[in-house]
PDB file of C-alpha atoms and ligand atoms in Angstrom:
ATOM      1  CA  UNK J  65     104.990  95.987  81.641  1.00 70.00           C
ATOM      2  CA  UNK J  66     104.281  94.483  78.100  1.00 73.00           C
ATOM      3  CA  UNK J  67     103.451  97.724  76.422  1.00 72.00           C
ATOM      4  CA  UNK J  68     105.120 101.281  76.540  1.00 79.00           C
ATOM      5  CA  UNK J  69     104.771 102.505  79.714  1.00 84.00           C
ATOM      6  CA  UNK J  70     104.286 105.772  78.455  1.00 89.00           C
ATOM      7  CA  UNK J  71     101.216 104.006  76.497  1.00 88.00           C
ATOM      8  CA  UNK J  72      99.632 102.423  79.280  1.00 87.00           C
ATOM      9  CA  UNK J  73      99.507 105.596  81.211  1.00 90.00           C
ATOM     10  CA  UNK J  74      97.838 106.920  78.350  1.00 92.00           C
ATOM     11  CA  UNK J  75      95.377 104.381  77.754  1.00 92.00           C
ATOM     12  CA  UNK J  76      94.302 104.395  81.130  1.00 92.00           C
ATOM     13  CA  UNK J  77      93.902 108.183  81.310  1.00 95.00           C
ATOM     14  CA  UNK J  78      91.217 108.004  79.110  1.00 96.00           C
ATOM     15  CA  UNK J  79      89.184 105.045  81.192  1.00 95.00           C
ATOM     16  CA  UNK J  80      86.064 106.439  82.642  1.00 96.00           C
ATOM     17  CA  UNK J  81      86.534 103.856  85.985  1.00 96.00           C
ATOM     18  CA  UNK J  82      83.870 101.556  87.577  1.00 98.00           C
ATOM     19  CA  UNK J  83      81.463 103.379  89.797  1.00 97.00           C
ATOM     20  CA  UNK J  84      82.459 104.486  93.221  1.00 97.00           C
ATOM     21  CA  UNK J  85      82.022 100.878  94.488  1.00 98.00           C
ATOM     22  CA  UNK J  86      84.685  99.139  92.544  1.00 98.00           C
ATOM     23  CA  UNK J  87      87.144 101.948  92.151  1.00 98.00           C
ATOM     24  CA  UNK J  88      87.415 102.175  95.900  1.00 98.00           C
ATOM     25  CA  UNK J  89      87.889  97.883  95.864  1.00 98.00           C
ATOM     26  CA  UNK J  90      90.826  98.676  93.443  1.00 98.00           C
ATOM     27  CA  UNK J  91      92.193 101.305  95.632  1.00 97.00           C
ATOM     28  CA  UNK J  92      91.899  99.287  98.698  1.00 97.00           C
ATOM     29  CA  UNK J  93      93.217  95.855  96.540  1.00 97.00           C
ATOM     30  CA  UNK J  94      96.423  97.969  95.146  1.00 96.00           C
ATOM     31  CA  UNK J  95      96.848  99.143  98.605  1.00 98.00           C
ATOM     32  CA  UNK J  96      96.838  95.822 100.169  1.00 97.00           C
ATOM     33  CA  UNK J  97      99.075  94.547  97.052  1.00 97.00           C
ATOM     34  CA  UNK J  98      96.180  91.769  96.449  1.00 98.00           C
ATOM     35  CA  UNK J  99      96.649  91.420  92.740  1.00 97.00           C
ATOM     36  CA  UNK J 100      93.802  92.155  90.525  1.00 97.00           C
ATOM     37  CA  UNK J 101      93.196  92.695  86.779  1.00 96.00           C
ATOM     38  CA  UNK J 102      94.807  95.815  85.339  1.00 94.00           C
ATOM     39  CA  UNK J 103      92.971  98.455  84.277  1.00 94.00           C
ATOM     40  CA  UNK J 104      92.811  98.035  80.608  1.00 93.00           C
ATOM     41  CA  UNK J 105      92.545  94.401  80.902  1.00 95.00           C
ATOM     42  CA  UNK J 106      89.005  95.867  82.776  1.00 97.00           C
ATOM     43  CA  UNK J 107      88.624  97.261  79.687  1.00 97.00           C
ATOM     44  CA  UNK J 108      89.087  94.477  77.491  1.00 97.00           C
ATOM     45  CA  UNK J 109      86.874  92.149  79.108  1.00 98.00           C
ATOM     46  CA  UNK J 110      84.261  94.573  79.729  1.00 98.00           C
ATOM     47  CA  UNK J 111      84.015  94.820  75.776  1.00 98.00           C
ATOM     48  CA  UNK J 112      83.990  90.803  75.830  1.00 98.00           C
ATOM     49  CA  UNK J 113      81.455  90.489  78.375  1.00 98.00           C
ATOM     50  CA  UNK J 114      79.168  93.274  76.162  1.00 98.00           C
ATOM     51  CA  UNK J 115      79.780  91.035  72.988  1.00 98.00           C
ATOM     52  CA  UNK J 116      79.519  87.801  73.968  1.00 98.00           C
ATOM     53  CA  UNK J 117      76.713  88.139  76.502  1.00 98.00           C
ATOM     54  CA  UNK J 118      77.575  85.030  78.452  1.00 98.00           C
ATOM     55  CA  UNK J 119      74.576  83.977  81.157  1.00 98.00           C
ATOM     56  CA  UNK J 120      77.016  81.578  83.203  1.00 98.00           C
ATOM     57  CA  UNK J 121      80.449  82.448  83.688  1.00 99.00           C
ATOM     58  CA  UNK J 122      83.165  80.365  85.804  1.00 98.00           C
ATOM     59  CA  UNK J 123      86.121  82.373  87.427  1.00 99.00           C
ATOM     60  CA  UNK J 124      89.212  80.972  88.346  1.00 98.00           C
ATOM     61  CA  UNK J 125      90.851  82.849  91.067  1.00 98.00           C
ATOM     62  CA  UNK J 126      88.621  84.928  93.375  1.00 98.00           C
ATOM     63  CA  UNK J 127      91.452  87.091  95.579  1.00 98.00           C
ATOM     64  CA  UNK J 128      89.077  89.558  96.811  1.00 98.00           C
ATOM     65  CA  UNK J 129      86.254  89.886  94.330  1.00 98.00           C
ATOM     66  CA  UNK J 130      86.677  92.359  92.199  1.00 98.00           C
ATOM     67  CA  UNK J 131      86.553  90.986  88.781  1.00 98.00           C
ATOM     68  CA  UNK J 132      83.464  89.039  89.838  1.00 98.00           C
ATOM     69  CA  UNK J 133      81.905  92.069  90.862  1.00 98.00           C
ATOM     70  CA  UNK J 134      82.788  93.666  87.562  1.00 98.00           C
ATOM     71  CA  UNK J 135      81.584  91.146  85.230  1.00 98.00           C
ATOM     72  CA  UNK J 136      78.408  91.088  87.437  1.00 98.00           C
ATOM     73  CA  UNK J 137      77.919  95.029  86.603  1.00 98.00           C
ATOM     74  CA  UNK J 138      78.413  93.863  82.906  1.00 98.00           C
ATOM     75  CA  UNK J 139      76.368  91.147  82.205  1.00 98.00           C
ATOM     76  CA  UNK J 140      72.395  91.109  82.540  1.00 98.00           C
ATOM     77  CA  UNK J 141      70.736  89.891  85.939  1.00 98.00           C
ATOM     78  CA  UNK J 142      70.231  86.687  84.527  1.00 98.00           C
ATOM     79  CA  UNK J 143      73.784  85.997  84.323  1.00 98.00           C
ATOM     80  CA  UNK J 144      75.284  83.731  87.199  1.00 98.00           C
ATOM     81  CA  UNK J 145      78.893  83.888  87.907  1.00 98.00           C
ATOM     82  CA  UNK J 146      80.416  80.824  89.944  1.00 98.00           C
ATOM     83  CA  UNK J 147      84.375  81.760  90.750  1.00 98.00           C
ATOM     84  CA  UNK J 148      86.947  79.733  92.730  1.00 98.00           C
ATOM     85  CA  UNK J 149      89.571  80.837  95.384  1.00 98.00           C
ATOM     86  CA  UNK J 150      91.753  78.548  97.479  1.00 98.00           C
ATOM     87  CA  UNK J 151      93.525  81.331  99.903  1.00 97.00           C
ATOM     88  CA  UNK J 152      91.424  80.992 102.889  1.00 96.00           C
ATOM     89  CA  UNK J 153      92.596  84.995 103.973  1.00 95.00           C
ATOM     90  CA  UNK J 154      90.764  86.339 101.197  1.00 97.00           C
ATOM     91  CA  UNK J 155      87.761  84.352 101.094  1.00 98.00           C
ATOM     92  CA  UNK J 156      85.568  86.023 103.731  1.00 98.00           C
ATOM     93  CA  UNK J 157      86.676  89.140 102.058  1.00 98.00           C
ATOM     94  CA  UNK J 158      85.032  88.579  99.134  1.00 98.00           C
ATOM     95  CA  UNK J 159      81.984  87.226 100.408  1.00 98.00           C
ATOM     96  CA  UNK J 160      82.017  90.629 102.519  1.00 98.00           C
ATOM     97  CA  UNK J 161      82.353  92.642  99.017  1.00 98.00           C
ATOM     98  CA  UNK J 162      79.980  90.614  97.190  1.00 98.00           C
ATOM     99  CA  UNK J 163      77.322  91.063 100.212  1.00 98.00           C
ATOM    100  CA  UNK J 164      78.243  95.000 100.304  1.00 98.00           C
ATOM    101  CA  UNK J 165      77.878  95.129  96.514  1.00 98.00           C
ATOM    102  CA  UNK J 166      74.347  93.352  96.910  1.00 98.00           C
ATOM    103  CA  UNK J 167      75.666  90.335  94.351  1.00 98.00           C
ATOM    104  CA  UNK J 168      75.552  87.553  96.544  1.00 97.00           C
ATOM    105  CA  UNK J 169      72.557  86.269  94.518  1.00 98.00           C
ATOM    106  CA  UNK J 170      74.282  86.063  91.388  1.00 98.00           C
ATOM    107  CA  UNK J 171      78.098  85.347  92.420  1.00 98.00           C
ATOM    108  CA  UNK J 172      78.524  82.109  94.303  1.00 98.00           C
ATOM    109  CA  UNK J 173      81.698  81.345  95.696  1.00 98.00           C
ATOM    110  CA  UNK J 174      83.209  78.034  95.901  1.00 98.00           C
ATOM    111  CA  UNK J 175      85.981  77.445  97.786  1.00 98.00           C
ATOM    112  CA  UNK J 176      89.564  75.221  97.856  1.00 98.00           C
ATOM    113  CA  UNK J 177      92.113  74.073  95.083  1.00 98.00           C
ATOM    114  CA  UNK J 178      90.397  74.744  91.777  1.00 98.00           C
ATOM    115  CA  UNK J 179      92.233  71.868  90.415  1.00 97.00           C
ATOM    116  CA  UNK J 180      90.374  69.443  92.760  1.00 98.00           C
ATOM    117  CA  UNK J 181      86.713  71.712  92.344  1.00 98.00           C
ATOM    118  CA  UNK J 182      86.233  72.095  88.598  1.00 98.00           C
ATOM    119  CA  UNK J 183      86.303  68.084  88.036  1.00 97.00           C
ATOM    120  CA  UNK J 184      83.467  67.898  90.707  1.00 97.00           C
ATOM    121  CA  UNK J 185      82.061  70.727  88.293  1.00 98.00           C
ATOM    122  CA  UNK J 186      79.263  69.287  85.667  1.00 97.00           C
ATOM    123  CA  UNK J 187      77.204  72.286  84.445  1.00 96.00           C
ATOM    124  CA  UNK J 188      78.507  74.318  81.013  1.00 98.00           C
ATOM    125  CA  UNK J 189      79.948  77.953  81.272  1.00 98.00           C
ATOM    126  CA  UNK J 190      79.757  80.375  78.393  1.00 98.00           C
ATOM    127  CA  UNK J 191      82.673  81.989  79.495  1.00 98.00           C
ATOM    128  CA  UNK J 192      85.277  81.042  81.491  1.00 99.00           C
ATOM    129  CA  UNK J 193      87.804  83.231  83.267  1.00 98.00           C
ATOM    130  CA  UNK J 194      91.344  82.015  83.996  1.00 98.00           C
ATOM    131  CA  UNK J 195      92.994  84.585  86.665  1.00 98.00           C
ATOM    132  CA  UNK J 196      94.945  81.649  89.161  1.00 97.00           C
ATOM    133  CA  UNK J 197      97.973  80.402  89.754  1.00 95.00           C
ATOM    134  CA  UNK J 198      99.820  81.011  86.268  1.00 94.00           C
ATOM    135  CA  UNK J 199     101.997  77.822  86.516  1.00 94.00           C
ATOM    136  CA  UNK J 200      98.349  75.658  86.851  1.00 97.00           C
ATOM    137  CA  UNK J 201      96.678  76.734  83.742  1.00 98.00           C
ATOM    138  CA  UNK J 202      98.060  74.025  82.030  1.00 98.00           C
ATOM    139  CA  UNK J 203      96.769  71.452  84.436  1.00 98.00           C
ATOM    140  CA  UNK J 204      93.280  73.306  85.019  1.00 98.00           C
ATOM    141  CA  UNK J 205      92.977  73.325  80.886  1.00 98.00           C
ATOM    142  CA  UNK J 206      91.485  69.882  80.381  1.00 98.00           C
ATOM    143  CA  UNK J 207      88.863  70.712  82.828  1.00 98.00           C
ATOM    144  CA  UNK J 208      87.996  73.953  81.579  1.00 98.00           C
ATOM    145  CA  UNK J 209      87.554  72.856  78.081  1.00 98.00           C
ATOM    146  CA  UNK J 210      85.055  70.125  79.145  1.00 98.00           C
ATOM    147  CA  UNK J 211      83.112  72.560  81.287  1.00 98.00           C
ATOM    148  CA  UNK J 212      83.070  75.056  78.376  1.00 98.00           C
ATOM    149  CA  UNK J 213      80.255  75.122  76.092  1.00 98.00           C
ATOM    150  CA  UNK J 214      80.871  75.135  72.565  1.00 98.00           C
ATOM    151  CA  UNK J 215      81.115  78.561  71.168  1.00 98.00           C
ATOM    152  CA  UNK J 216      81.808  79.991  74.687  1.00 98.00           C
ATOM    153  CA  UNK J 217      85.045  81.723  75.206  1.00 98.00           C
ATOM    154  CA  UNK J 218      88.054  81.299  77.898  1.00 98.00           C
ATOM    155  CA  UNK J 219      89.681  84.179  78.756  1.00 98.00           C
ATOM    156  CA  UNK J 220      92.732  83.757  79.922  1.00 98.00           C
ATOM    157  CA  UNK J 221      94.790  86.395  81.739  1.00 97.00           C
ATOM    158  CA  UNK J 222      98.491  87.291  82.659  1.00 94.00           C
ATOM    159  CA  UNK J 223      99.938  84.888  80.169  1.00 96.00           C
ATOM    160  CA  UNK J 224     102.984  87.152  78.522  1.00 93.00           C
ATOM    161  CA  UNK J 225     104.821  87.408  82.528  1.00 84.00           C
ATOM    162  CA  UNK J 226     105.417  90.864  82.239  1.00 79.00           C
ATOM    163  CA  UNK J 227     107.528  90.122  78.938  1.00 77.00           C
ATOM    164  CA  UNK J 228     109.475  87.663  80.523  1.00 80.00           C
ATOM    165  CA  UNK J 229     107.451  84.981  77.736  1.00 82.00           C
ATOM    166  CA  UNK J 230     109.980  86.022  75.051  1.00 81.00           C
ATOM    167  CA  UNK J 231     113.257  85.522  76.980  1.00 78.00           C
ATOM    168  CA  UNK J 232     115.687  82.557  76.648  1.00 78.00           C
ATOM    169  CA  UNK J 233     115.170  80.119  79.152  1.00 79.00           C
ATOM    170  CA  UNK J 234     118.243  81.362  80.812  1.00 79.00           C
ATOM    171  CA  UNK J 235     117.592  85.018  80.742  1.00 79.00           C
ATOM    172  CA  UNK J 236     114.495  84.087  83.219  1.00 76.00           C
ATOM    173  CA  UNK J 237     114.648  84.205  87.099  1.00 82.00           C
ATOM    174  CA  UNK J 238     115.368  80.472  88.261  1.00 78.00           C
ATOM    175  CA  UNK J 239     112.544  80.769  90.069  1.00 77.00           C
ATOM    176  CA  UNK J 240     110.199  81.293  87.684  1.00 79.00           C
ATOM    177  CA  UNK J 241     110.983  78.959  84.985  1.00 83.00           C
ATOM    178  CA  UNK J 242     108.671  76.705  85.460  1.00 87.00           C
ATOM    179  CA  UNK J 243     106.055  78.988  85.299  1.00 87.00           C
ATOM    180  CA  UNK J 244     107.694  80.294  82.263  1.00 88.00           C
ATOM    181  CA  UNK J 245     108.003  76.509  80.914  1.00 91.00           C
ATOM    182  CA  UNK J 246     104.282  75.568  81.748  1.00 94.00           C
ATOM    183  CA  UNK J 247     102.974  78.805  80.244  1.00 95.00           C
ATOM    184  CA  UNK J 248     104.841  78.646  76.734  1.00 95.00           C
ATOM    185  CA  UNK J 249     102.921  74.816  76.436  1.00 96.00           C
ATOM    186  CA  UNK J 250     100.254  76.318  77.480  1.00 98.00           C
ATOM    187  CA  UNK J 251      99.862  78.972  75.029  1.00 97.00           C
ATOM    188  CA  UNK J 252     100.920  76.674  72.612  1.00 98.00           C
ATOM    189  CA  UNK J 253      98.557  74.501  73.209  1.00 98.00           C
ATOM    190  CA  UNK J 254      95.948  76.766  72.932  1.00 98.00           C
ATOM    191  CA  UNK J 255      97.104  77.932  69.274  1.00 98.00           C
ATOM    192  CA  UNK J 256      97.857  74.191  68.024  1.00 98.00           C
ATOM    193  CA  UNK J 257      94.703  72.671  69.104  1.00 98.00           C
ATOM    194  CA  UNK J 258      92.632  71.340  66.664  1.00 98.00           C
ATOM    195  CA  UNK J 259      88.669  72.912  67.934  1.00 98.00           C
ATOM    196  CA  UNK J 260      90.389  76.134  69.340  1.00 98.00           C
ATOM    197  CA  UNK J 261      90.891  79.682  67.805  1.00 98.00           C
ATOM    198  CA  UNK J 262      92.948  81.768  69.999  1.00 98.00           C
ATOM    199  CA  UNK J 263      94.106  85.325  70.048  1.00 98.00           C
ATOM    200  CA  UNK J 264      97.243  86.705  72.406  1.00 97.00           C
ATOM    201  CA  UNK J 265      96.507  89.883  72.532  1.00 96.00           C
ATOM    202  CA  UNK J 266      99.000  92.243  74.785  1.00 92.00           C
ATOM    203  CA  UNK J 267      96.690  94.134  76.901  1.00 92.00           C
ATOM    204  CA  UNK J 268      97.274  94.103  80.858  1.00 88.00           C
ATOM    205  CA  UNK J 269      99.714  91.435  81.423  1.00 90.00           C
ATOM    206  CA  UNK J 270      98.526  90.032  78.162  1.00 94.00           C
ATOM    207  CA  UNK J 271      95.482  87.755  77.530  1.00 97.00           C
ATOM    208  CA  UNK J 272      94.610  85.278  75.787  1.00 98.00           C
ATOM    209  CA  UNK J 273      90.834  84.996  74.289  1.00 98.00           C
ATOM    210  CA  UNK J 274      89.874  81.225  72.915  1.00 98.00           C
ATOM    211  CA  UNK J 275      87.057  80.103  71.461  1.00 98.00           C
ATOM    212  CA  UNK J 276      86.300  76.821  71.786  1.00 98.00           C
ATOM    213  CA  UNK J 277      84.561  76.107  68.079  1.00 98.00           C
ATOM    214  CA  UNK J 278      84.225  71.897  68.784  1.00 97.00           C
ATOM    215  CA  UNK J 279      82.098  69.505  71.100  1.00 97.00           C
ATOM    216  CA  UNK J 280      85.274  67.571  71.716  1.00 95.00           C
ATOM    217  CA  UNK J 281      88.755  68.530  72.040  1.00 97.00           C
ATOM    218  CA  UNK J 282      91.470  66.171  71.815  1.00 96.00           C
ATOM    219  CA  UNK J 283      94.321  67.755  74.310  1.00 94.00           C
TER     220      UNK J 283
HETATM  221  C1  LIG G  23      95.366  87.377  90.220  1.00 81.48           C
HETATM  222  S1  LIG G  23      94.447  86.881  91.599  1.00 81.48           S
HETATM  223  C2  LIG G  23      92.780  86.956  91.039  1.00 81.48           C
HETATM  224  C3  LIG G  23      92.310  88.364  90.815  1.00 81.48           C
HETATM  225  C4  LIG G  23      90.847  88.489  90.523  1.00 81.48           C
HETATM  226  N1  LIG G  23      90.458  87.663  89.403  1.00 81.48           N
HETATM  227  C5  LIG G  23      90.541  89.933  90.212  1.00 81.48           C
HETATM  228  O1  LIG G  23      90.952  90.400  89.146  1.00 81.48           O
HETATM  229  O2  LIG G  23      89.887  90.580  91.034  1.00 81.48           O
HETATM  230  C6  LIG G  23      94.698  85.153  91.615  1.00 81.48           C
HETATM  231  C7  LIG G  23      93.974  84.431  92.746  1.00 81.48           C
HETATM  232  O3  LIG G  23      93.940  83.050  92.426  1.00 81.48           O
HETATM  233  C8  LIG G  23      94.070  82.319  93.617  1.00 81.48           C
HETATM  234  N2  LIG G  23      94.538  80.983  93.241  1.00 81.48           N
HETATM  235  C9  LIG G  23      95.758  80.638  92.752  1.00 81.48           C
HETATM  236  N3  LIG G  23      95.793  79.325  92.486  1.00 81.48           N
HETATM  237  C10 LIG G  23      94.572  78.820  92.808  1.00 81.48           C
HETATM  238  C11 LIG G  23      94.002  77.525  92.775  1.00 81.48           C
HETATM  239  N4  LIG G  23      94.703  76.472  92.347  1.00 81.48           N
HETATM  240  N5  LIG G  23      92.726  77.379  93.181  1.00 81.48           N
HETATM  241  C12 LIG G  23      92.002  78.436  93.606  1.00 81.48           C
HETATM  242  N6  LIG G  23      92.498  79.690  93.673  1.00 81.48           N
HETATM  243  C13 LIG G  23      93.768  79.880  93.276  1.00 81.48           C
HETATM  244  C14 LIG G  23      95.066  83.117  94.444  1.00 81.48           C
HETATM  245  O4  LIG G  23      94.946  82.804  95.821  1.00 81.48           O
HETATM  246  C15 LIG G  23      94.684  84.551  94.098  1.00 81.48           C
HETATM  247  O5  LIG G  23      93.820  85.097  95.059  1.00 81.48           O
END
């Protein structure tokens, strides 16, 4: 936990939920420890979603469909959401949820190694959402970027590892250095890239909001 405990407890008293659709998906996803965004992360993008208005969104990392389904409920019914998953046990649950949710017409699931999908990807996203593998979002970067409008925004979540982000090198689990390593470049890159404006803000696991303000990027 990046914040206060205490504080998160009380932020997330005040949160008003999802409708009785999605809060029973969180229940069930918490339940069946598939890892989904944290409640005031919910929050967070739902304010995003109501300020940027994106009408195509990319997701990357599906697990079982809940943050598609909740940037479906807050975005306009023109809005298309395309989102990515590679873990074949929890694809035909989200299809299922996005089918009982009566989305499949606007979320379209694509499915395999987003590394290998997004560069057969051509169209642009207003908004992308990066929810994977937090050791890849380093390598899925260059790809994002180019499928990124300018102006549109990638979201970027997880990216302070529970506080672990601040630690020496050595004060980090051996297994998860790399991670550590790849996501310090990463954020990095985001603030020292000429074309991007980025914010770390610690909310959830912390996020990071950029907003791609170039046609071009140099990486
Ligand atoms: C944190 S979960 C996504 C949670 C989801 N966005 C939500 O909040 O409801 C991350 C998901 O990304 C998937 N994933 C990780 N690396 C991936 C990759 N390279 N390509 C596609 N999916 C990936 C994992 O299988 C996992 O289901």
């Amino acid at each position: 936990m990046i914040v206060q405990e205490r504080m998160a407890v009380y932020i997330n008293s005040l949160d008003t939920g999802n409708g009785p659709f999605l809060d029973a998906l969180q229940r069930q996803a918490l339940q069946d420890e598939v890892p989904i965004i944290r409640q005031d992360m919910q929050s967070f993008l739902k304010v995003l979603l109501a300020v940027h208005q994106p009408k195509k969104i990319l997701e990357v990392g599906t697990a079982v469909g809940f943050s598609a389904l909740l940037m479906a409920d807050h975005t306009s019914e023109e809005c298309q959401i395309t989102t990515i998953e590679k873990y074949e046990k929890r694809i035909p649950a989200a299809k299922e949820n996005f089918k009982k949710a009566g989305r499949e017409n606007r979320i379209t699931l694509l499915e395999g190694d987003a590394l290998e999908i997004m560069k057969g990807l051509n169209e642009s996203y207003d908004m992308i959402f990066m929810d994977a593998a937090k050791g890849q979002y380093i390598h899925f970067l260059p790809d994002a970027l180019r499928l990124l409008r300018t102006g549109g925004v990638l979201v970027s979540d997880n990216v302070l590892q529970d506080g672990d982000i601040i630690e020496s090198h050595y004060a980090v689990e051996r297994r998860n250095r790399t991670i550590y390593k790849r996501m310090r470049e990463y954020l990095y890159v985001l603030k020292h890239t000429d074309g991007l404006l980025t914010s770390i803000v610690p909310v959830g696991d912390g996020a990071a909001v950029t907003v791609k303000q170039k046609d071009t990027i140099c990486l």
